[in-house]
mmCIF file of C-alpha atoms and ligand atoms in Angstrom:
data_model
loop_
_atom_site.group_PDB
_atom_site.id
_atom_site.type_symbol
_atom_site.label_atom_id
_atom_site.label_comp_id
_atom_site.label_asym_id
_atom_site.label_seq_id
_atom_site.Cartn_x
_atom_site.Cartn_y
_atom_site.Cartn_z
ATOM 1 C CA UNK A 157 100.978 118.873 107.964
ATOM 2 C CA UNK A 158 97.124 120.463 107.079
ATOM 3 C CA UNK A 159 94.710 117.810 107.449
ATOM 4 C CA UNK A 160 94.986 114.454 105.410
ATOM 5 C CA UNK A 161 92.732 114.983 102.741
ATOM 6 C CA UNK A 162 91.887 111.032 101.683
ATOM 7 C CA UNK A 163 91.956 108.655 103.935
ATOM 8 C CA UNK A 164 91.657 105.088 103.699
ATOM 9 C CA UNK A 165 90.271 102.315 105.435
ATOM 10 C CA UNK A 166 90.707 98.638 104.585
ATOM 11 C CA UNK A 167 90.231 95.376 106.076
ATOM 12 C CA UNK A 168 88.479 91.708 105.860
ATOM 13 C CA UNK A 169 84.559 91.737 105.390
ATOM 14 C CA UNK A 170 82.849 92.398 108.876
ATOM 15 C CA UNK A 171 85.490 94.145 110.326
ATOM 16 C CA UNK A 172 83.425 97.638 110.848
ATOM 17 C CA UNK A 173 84.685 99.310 107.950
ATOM 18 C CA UNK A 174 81.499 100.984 106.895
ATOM 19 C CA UNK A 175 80.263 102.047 110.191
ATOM 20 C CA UNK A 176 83.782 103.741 111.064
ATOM 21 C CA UNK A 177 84.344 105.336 107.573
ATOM 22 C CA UNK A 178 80.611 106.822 107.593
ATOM 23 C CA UNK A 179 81.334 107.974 111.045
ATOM 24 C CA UNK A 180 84.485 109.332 110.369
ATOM 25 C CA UNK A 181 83.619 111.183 107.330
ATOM 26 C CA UNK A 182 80.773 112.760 108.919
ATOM 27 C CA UNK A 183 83.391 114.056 112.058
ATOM 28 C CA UNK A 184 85.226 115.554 109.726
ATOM 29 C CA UNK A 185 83.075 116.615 106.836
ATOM 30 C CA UNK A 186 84.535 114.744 103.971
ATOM 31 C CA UNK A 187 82.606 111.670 102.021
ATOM 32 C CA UNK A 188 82.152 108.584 102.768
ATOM 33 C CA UNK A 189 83.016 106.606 99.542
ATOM 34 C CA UNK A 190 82.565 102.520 100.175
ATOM 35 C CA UNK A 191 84.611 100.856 97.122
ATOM 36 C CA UNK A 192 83.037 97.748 97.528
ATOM 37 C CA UNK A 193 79.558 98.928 95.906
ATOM 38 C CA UNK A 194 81.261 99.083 93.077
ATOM 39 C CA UNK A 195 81.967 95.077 92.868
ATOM 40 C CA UNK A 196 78.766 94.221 94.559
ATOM 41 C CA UNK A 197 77.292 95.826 91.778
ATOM 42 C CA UNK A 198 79.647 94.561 88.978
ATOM 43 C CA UNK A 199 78.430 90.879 90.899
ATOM 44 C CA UNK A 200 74.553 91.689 91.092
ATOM 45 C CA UNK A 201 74.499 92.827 87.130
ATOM 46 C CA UNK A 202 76.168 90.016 86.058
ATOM 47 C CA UNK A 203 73.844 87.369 87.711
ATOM 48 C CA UNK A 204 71.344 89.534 86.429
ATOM 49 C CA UNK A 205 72.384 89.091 83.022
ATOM 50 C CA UNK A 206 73.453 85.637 84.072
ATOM 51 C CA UNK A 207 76.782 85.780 82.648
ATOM 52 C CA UNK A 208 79.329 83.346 83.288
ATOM 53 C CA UNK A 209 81.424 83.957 85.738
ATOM 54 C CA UNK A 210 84.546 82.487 84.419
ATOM 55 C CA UNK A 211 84.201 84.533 81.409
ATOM 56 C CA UNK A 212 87.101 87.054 82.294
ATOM 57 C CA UNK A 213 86.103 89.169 78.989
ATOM 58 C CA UNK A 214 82.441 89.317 79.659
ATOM 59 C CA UNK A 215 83.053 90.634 83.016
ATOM 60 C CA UNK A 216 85.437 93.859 81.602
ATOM 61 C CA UNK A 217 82.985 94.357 79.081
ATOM 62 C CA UNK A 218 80.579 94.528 81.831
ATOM 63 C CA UNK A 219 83.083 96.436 84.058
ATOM 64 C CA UNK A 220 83.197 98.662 81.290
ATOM 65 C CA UNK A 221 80.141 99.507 80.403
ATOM 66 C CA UNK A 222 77.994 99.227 83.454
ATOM 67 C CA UNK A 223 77.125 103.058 85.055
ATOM 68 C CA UNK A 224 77.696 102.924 88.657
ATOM 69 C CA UNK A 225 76.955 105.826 90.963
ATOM 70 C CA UNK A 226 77.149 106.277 94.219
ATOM 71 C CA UNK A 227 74.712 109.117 95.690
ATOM 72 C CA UNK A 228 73.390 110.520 98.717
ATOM 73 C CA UNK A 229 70.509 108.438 100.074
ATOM 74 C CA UNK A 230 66.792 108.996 97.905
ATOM 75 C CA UNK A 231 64.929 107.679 100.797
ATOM 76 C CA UNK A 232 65.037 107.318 104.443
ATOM 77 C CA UNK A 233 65.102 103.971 104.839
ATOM 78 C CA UNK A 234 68.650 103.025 107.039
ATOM 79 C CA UNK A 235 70.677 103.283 103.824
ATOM 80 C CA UNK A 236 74.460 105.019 103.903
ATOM 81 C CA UNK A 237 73.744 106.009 100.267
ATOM 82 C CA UNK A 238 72.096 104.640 97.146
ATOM 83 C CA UNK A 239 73.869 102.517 94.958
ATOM 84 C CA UNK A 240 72.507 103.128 90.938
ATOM 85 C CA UNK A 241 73.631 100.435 88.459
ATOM 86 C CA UNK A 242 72.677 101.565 84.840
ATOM 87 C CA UNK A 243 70.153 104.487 86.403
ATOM 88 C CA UNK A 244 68.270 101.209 88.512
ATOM 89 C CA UNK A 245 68.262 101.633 92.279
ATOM 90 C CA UNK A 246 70.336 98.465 93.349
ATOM 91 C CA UNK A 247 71.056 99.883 97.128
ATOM 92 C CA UNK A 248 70.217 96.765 99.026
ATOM 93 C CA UNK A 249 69.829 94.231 96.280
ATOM 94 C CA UNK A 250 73.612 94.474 96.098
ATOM 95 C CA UNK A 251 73.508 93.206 99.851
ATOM 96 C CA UNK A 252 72.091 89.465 99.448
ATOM 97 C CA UNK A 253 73.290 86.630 100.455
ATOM 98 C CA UNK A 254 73.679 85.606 96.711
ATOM 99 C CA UNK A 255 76.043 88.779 96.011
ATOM 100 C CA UNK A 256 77.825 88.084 98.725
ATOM 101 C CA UNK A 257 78.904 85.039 97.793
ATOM 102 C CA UNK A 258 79.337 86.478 94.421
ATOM 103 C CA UNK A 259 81.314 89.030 94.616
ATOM 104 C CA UNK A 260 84.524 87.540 94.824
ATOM 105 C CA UNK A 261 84.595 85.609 91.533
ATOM 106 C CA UNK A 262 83.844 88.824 89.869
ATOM 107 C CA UNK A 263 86.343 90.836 91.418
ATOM 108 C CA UNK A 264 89.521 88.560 91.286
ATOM 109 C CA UNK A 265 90.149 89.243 87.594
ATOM 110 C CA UNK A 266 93.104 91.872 86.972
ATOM 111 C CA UNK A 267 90.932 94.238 83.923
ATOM 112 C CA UNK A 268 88.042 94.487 85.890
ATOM 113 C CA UNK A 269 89.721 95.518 88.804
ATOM 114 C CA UNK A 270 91.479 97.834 86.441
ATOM 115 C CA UNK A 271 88.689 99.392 85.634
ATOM 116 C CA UNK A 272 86.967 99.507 89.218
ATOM 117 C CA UNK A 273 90.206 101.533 90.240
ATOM 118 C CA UNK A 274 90.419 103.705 87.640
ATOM 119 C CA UNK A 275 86.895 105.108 88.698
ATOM 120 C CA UNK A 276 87.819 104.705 92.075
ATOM 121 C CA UNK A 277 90.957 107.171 91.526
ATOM 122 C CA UNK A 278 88.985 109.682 89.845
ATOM 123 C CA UNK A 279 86.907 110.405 92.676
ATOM 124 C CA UNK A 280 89.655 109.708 95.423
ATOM 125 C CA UNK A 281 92.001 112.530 93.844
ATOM 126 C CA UNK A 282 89.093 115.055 94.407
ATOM 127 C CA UNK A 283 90.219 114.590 97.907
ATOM 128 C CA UNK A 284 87.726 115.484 101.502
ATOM 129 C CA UNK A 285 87.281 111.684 101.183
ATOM 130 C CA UNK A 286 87.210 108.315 103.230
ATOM 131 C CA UNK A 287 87.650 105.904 101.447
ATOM 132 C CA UNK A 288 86.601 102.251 102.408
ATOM 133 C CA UNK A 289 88.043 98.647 100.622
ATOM 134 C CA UNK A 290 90.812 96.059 100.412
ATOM 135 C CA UNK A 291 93.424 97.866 98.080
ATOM 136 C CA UNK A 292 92.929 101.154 98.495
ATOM 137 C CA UNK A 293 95.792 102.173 100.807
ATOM 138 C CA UNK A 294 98.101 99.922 99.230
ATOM 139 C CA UNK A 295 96.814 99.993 95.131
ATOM 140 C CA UNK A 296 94.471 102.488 94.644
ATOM 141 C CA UNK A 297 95.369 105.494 96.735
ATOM 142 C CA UNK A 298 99.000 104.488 97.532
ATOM 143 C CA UNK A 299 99.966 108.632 98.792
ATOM 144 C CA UNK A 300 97.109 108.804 100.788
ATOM 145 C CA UNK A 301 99.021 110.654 103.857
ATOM 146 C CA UNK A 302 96.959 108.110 106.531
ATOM 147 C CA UNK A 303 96.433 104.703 106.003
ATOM 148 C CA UNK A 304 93.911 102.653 108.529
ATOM 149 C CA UNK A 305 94.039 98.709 108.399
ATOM 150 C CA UNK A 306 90.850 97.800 110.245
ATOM 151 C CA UNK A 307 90.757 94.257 111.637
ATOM 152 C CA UNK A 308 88.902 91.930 113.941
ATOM 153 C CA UNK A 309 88.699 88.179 114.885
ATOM 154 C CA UNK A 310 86.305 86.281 112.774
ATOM 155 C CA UNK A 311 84.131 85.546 115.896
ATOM 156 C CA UNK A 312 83.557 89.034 116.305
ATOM 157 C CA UNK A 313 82.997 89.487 112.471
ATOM 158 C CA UNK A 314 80.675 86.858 112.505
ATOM 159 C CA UNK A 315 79.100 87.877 115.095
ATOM 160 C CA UNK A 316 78.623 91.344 113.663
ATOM 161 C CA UNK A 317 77.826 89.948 109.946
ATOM 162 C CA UNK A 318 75.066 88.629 111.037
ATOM 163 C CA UNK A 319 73.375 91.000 113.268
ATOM 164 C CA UNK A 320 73.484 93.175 110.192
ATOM 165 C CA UNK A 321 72.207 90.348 108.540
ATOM 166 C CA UNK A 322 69.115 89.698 110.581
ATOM 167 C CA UNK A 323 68.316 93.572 110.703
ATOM 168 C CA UNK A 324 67.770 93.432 107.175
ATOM 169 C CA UNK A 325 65.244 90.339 107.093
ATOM 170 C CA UNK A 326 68.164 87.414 106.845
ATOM 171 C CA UNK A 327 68.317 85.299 109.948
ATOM 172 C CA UNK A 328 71.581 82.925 109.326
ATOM 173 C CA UNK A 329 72.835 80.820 111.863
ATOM 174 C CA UNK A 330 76.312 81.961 113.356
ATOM 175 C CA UNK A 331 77.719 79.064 112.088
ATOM 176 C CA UNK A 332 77.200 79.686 108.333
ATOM 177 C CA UNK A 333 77.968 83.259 108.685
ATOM 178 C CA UNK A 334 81.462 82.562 109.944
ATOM 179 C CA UNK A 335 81.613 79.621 107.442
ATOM 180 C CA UNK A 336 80.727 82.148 104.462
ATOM 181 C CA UNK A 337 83.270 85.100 106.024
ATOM 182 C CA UNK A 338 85.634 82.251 105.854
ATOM 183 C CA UNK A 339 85.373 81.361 102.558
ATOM 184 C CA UNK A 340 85.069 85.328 101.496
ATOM 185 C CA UNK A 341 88.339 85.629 103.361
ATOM 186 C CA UNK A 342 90.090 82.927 101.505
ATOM 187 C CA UNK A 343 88.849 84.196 97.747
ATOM 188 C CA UNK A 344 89.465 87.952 98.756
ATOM 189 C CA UNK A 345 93.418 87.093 100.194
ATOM 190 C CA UNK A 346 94.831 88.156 97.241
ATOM 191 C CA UNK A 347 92.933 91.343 97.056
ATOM 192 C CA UNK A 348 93.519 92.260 100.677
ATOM 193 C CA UNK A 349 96.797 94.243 100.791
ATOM 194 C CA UNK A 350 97.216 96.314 104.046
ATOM 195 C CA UNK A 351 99.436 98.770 102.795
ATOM 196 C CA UNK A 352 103.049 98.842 104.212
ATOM 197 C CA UNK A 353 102.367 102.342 106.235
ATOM 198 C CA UNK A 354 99.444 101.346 107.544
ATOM 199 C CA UNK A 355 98.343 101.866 110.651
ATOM 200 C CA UNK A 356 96.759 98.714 112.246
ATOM 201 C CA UNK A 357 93.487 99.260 114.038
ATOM 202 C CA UNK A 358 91.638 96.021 116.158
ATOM 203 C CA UNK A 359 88.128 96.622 116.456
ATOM 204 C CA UNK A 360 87.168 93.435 118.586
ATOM 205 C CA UNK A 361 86.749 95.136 122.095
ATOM 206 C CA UNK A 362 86.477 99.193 120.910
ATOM 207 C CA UNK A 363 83.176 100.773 119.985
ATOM 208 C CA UNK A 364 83.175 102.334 116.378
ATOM 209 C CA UNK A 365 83.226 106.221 118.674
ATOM 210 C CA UNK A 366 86.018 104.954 120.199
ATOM 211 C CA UNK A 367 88.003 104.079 116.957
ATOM 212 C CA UNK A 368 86.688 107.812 115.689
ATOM 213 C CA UNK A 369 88.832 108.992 118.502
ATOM 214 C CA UNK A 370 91.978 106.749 117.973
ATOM 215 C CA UNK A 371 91.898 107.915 114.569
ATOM 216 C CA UNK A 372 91.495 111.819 115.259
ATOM 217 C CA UNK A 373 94.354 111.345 118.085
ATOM 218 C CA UNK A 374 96.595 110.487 115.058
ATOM 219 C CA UNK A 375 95.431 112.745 112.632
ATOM 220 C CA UNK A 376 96.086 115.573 115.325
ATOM 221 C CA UNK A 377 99.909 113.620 116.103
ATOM 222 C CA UNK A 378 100.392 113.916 111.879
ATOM 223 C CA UNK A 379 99.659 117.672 112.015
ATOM 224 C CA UNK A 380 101.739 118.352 114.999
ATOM 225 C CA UNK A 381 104.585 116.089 113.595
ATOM 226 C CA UNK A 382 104.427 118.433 110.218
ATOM 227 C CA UNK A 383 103.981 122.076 112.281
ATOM 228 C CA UNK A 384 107.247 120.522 114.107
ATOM 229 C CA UNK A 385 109.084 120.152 110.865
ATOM 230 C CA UNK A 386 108.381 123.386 109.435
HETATM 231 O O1 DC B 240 83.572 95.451 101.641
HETATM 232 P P1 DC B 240 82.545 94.558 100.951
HETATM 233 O O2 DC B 240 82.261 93.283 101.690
HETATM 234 O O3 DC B 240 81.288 95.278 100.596
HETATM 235 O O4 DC B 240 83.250 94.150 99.577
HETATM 236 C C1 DC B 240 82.627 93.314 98.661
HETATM 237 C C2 DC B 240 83.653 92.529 97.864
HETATM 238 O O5 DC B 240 84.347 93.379 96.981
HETATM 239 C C3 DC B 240 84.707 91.800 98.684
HETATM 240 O O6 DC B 240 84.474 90.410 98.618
HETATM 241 C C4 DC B 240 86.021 92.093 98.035
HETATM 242 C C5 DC B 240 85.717 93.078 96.961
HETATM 243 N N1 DC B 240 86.453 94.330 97.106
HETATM 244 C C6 DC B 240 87.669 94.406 96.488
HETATM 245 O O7 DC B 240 88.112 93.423 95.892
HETATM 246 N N2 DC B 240 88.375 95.577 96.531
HETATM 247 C C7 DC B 240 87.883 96.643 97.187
HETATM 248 N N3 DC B 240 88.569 97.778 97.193
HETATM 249 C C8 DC B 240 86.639 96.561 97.840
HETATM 250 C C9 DC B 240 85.959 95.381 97.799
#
């Protein structure tokens, strides 16, 4: 087998997900495509708007309509990428607290997740692309030829969460970190589908390098199990 050309990554919130996909994408020269933008966005234009968020039809119009893009970074200032809602820089206004606890409302209704996939198809099929979510092995990208469930214990997610947190300017406590990844875990359950093929990575005790090279290992056992074969 030639290289996998999409590969996804999925996994509760805090897991790592973001720093391995970035990583891995830059290894091997593909992009780094982080699905959940896409309903951070969705959440931070709708409380925007102030829309309610038990409206299920307001929230596919929305999904509808709204212009999301994801594009290499405008400025140097720590970001992955910037994050454009409607042409309006939303890169780290997407990242509050408030979206955060957003985000789940808006994403748990079937047409707007429609919609969120079909986008997220379109740029998955042009392949040379990690791709980063909850779905997207098992829903999204279902032939992707390597599949990566990324997990951790919520102490260590927590613990992460809010390092990340305080970088940017929000010192939580521990305590309500874990409490809010707690919550987020129970709203996105029914979202989180590890696909059946994938492969199960724990990230409590590795360094994000170190899952790089777990994940290259395989890639290189996939290639020799397909020269085998042919
Ligand atoms: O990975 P994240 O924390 O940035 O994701 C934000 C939210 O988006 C999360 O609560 C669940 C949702 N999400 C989803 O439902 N499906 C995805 N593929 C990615 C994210």
């Amino acid at each position: 087998m030639s290289q996998p050309l999409i590969i996804t990554i999925d996994g509760p919130a805090g897991a790592g997900k973001s720093t391995l996909g970035e990583l891995l994408a830059r290894r091997l020269g593909y992009l780094y495509f982080d699905t959940g933008v896409m309903y951070r966005a969705l959440a931070w234009a709708a409380l925007q708007q102030a829309l309610d968020l038990d409206d299920a039809l307001a929230l596919e119009n929305l999904a509808r309509w709204i212009r999301i893009e994801v594009v290499p970074p405008t400025l140097e200032d720590g970001r992955q990428y910037t994050v454009l809602a409607d042409g309006e820089d939303v890169t780290w206004a997407i990242r509050t607290n408030e979206v955060d606890r957003t985000v789940s409302r808006v994403a748990r209704y079937s047409a707007v997740r429609a919609e969120m996939i079909r986008q997220q198809r379109e740029i998955g099929r042009r392949g040379r692309v990690v791709m980063v979510g909850r779905d997207i092995g098992s829903i999204v990208m279902p032939d992707a030829p390597l599949k990566i469930y990324l997990d951790a214990s919520i102490d260590a997610r927590a613990q992460r969460r809010s390092e990340e947190l305080r970088s940017r300017g929000q010192p939580y406590s521990l305590e309500r970190v874990r409490d809010d990844l707690a919550r987020r875990d129970e709203l996105d359950r029914h979202v989180m589908l590890p696909a059946d093929d994938a492969l199960i990575l724990l990230s409590d005790n590795i360094s994000p390098d170190e899952e790089v090279d777990w994940i290259l290992e395989r890639i290189r056992e996939l290639q020799n199990v397909g020269s085998d074969a042919t």
